[in-house]
XYZ file of C-alpha atoms in Angstrom:
326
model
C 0.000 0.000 0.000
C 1.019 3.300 -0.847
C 1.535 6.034 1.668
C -0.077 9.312 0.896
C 0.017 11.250 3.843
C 3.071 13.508 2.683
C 3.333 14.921 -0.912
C 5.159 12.823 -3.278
C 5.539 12.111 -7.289
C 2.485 9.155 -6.957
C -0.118 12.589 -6.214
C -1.128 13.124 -9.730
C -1.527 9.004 -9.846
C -3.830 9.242 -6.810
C -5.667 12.227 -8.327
C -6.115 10.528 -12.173
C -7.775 7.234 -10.193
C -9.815 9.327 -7.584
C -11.290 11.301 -10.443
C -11.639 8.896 -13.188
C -12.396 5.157 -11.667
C -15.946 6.858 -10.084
C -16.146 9.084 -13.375
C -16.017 6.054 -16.029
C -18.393 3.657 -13.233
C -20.810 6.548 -12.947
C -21.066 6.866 -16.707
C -21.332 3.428 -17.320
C -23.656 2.127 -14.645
C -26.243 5.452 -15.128
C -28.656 3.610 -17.879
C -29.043 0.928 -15.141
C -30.098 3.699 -12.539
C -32.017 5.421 -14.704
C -33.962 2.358 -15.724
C -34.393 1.130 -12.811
C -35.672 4.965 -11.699
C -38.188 4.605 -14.578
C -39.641 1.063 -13.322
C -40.077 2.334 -9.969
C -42.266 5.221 -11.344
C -39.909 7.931 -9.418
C -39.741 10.711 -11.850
C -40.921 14.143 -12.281
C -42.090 16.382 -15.047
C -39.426 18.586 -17.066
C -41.266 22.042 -16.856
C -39.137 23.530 -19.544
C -40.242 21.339 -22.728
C -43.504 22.438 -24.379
C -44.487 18.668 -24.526
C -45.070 16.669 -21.494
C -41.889 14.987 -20.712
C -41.571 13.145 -17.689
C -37.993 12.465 -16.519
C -36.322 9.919 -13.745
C -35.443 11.539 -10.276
C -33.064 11.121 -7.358
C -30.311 10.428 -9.678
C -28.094 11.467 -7.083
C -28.118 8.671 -5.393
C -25.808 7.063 -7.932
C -23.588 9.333 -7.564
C -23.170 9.351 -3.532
C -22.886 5.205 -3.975
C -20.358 5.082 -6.810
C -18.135 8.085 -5.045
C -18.054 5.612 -2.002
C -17.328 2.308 -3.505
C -14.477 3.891 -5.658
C -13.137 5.475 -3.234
C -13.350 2.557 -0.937
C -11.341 0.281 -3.593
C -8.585 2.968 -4.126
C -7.894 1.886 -0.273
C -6.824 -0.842 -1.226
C -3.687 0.715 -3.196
C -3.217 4.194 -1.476
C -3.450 5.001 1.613
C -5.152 8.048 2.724
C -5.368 10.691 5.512
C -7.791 10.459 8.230
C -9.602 13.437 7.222
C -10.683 12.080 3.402
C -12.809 9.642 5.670
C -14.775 12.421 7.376
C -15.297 14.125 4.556
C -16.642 11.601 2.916
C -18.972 10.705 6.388
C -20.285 14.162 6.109
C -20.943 14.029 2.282
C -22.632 11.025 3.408
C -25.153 12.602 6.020
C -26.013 15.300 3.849
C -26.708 12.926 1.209
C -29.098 10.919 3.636
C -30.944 13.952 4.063
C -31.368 14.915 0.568
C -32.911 11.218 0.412
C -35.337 11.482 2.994
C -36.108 15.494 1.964
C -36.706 14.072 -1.456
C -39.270 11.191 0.176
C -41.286 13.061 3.046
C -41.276 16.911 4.555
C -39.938 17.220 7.734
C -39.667 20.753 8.094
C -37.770 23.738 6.994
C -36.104 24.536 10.585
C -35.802 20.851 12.026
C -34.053 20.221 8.676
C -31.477 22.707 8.775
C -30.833 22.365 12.290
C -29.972 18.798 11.864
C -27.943 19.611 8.743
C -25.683 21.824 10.730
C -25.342 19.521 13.517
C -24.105 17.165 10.652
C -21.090 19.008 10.145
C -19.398 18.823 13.376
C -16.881 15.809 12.014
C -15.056 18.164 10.456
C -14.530 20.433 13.446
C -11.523 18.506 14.420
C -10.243 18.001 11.091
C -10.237 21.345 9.769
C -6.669 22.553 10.886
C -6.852 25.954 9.077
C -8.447 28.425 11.278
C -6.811 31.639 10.159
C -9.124 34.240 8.065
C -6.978 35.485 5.230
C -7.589 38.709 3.631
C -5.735 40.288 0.353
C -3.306 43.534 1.338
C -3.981 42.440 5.558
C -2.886 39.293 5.985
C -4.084 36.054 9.039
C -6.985 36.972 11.051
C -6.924 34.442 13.243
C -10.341 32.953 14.424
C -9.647 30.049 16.318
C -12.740 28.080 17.967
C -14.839 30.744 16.006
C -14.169 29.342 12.952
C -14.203 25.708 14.240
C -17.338 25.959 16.038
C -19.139 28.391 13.730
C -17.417 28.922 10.163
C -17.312 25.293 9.434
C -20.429 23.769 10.097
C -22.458 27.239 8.562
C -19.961 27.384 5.655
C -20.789 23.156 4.497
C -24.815 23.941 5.308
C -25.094 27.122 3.522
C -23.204 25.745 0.393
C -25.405 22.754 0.352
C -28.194 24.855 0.496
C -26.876 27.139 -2.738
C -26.214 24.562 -4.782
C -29.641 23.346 -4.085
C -31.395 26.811 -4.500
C -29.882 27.383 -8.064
C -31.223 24.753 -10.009
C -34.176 24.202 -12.420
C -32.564 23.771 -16.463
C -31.580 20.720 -17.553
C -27.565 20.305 -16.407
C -28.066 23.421 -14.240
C -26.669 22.804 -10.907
C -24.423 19.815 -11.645
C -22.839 21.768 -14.404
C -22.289 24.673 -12.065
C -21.128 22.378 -9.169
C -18.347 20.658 -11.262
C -16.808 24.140 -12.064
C -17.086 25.149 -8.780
C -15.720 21.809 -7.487
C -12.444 21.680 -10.346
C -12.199 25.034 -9.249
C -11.412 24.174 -5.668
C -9.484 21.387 -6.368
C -7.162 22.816 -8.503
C -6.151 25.574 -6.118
C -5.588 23.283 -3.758
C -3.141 21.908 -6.393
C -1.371 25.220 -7.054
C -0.776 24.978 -3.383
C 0.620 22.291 -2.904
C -1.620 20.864 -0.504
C -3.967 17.731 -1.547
C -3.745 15.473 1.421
C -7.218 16.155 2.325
C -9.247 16.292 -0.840
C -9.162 12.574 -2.048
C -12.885 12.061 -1.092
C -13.844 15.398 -3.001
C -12.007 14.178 -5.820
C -13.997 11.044 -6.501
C -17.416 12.322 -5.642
C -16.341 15.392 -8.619
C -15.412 12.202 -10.878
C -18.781 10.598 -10.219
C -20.800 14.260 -11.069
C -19.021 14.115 -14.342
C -19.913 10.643 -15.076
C -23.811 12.093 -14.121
C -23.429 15.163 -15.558
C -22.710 13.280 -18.861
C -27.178 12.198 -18.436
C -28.315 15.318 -16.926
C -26.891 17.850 -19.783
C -29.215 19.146 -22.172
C -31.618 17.307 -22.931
C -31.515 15.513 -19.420
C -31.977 11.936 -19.292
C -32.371 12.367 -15.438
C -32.715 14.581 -12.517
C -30.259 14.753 -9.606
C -32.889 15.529 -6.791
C -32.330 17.072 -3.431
C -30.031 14.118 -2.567
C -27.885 15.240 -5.831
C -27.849 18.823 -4.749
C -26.785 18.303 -0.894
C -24.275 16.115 -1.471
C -22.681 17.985 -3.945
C -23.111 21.198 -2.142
C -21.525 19.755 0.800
C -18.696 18.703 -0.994
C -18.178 22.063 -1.869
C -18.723 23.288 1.420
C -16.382 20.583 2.973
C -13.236 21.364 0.693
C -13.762 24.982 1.073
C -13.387 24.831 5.181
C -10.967 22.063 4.913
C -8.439 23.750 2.495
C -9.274 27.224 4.726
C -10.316 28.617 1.034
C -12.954 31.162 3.227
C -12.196 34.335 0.795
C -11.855 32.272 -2.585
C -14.231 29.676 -1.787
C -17.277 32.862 -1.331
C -16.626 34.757 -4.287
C -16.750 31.209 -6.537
C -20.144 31.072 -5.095
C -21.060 34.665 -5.102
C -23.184 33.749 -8.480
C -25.442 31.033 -5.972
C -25.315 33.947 -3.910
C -26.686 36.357 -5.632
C -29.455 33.755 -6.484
C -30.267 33.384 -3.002
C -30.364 37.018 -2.518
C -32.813 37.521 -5.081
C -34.878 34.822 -4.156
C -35.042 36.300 -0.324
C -35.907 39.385 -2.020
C -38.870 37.841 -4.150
C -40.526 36.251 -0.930
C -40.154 39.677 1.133
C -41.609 41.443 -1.043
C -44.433 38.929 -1.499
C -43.992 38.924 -5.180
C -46.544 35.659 -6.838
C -45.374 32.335 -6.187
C -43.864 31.053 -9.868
C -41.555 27.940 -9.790
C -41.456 27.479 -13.676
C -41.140 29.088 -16.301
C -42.159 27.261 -20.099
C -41.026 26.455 -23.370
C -42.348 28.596 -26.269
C -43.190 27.325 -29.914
C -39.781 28.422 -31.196
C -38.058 26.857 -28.272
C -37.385 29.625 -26.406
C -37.848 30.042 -23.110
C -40.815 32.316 -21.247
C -40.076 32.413 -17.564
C -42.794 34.783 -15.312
C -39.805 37.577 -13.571
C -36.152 38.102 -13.469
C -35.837 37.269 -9.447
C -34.001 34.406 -9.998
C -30.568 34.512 -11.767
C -31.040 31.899 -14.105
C -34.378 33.831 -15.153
C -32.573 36.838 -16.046
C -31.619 36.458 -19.154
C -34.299 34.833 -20.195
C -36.649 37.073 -19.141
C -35.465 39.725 -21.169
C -33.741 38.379 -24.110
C -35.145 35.279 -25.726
C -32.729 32.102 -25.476
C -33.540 28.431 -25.000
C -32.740 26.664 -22.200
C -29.611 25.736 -23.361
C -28.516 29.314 -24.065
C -29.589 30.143 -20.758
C -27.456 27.429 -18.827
C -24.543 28.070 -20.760
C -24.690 31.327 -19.583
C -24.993 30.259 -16.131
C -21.873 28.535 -16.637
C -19.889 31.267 -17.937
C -20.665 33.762 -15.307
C -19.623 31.244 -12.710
C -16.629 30.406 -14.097
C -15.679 33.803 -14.113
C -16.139 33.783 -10.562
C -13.977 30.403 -10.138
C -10.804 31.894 -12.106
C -10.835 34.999 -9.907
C -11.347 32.397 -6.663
C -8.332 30.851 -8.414
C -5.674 32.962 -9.381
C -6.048 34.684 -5.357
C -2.570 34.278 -3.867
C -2.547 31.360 -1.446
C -4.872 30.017 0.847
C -7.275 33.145 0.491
């Protein structure tokens, strides 16, 4: 077995494996999920097509299971730090709440309560604790950013990703830039000890990612989104990546923003938008991002979530090229 703990020239081999053994599995074994999806009559309705298309859900479920079995064999030939296990444990919880959110409603508050609580494993595992600004320098927060930081930074994140959603490829799409994003500054750094776990569940979106483009084949569902988002969230508070890790997300941000906005001001409830006879998309306000654009300019829904992806990897280049841990 191969000891990983300290950098070495057998970290891009670790890397390759952790991305692409759960990214080729995922892509191969998603027709079985998806048919097996289909027979068991979970799916949901595509909103954006002008013909009734109903599409398989909870898709990702396959990604959670094939991010844990691959990274399970890779054990067998690496070995890897304590905190890739945790990590993956709170991926893991999140994941079993997306499940059950996606089965029965168990309430706003008690869910977000227990999501936080969720977080703690990484409380001990999270060894930056310093607050890095450009042109200051260390603020160092200590048990403030243990007890606080960390387990608000991995439910909030979660919580984006699942907020800005809704086009076919959306979120996933948005959460594997975000995700490459974070792993290759940790790269750049020099520091990659930690983000094995990360690594395979980003190989298993891609292998998903590869059904849910335009036009999806299936739909990730809440257990898709809060996994994901608390991978995000875990290799942001992990790596210490406070300052880079926010202004990647500052597009799922923004999204949130304008949705608080929308229910303040008691705007009409709208969750879709439809598909016009040229294939264009009509959508009922601009006060959510991914409406924006189509609300004044007329683009399918393809246009529209290619645009989504630009502006955030905009974001993830700036998060990128900041000096450091910042």
């Amino acid at each position: 077995m191969l000891d990983l703990e300290s950098p070495s020239t057998l970290v891009a081999l670790v890397l390759a494996s952790s991305f692409l053994v759960p990214f080729i599995a995922t892509y191969i074994s998603m027709p079985y999920f998806i048919k097996k999806l289909v027979e068991r009559g979970i799916i949901a309705r595509d909103y954006y097509k002008k013909e009734v298309t109903m599409i398989p859900e909870r898709g990702g479920i396959a990604i959670l299971l094939v991010a844990m079995v691959c990274f399970s064999l890779n054990t067998l030939f690496f070995k890897f730090s304590t905190t890739n296990y945790v990590v993956l444990i709170v991926i893991a919880m999140f994941g079993l709440f997306g499940i059950l959110d996606d089965m029965i409603d168990i309430g706003r508050v008690t869910k977000l309560l227990l999501m936080y609580y969720c977080s703690y494993p990484l409380i001990q595992y999270a060894t930056h604790t310093a607050f890095t600004l450009p042109n200051i320098g260390n603020i160092e927060l200590g048990i403030l950013y243990l007890q606080f930081i960390v387990p608000t930074y991995v439910l909030v994140a979660s919580n984006l990703v699942n907020m800005h959603s809704g086009f076919n490829g959306l979120s996933s799409g948005l959460s594997i830039i975000v995700l490459i994003a974070l792993i290759t500054k940790s790269v750049l750094i020099g520091d990659v000890d930690n983000i094995f776990a990360v690594v395979s569940i980003t190989g298993a979106t891609l292998g998903y990612f590869m059904y849910d483009r335009y036009p999806s084949h299936i739909f990730w569902g809440n257990v898709g989104s809060l996994t994901i988002g608390a991978a995000i969230g875990a290799i942001i508070v992990i790596q210490g990546f406070i300052v880079s890790g926010f202004i990647m997300l500052i597009p799922h941000t923004v999204n949130f923003l304008m949705y608080a906005y929308w229910r303040v001001m008691k705007f009409p409830e709208a969750k879709f938008g439809k598909e016009r006879e040229d294939g264009t998309l009509e959508v009922p306000n601009p006060l959510t991002l991914k409406w924006v654009l189509p609300y004044y300019y007329r683009v399918t829904e393809k246009q529209a979530t290619w645009a989504m992806y630009a502006l955030t990897a905009v974001f993830c280049v700036m998060g990128v090229l900041l000096p450091g841990r910042i």
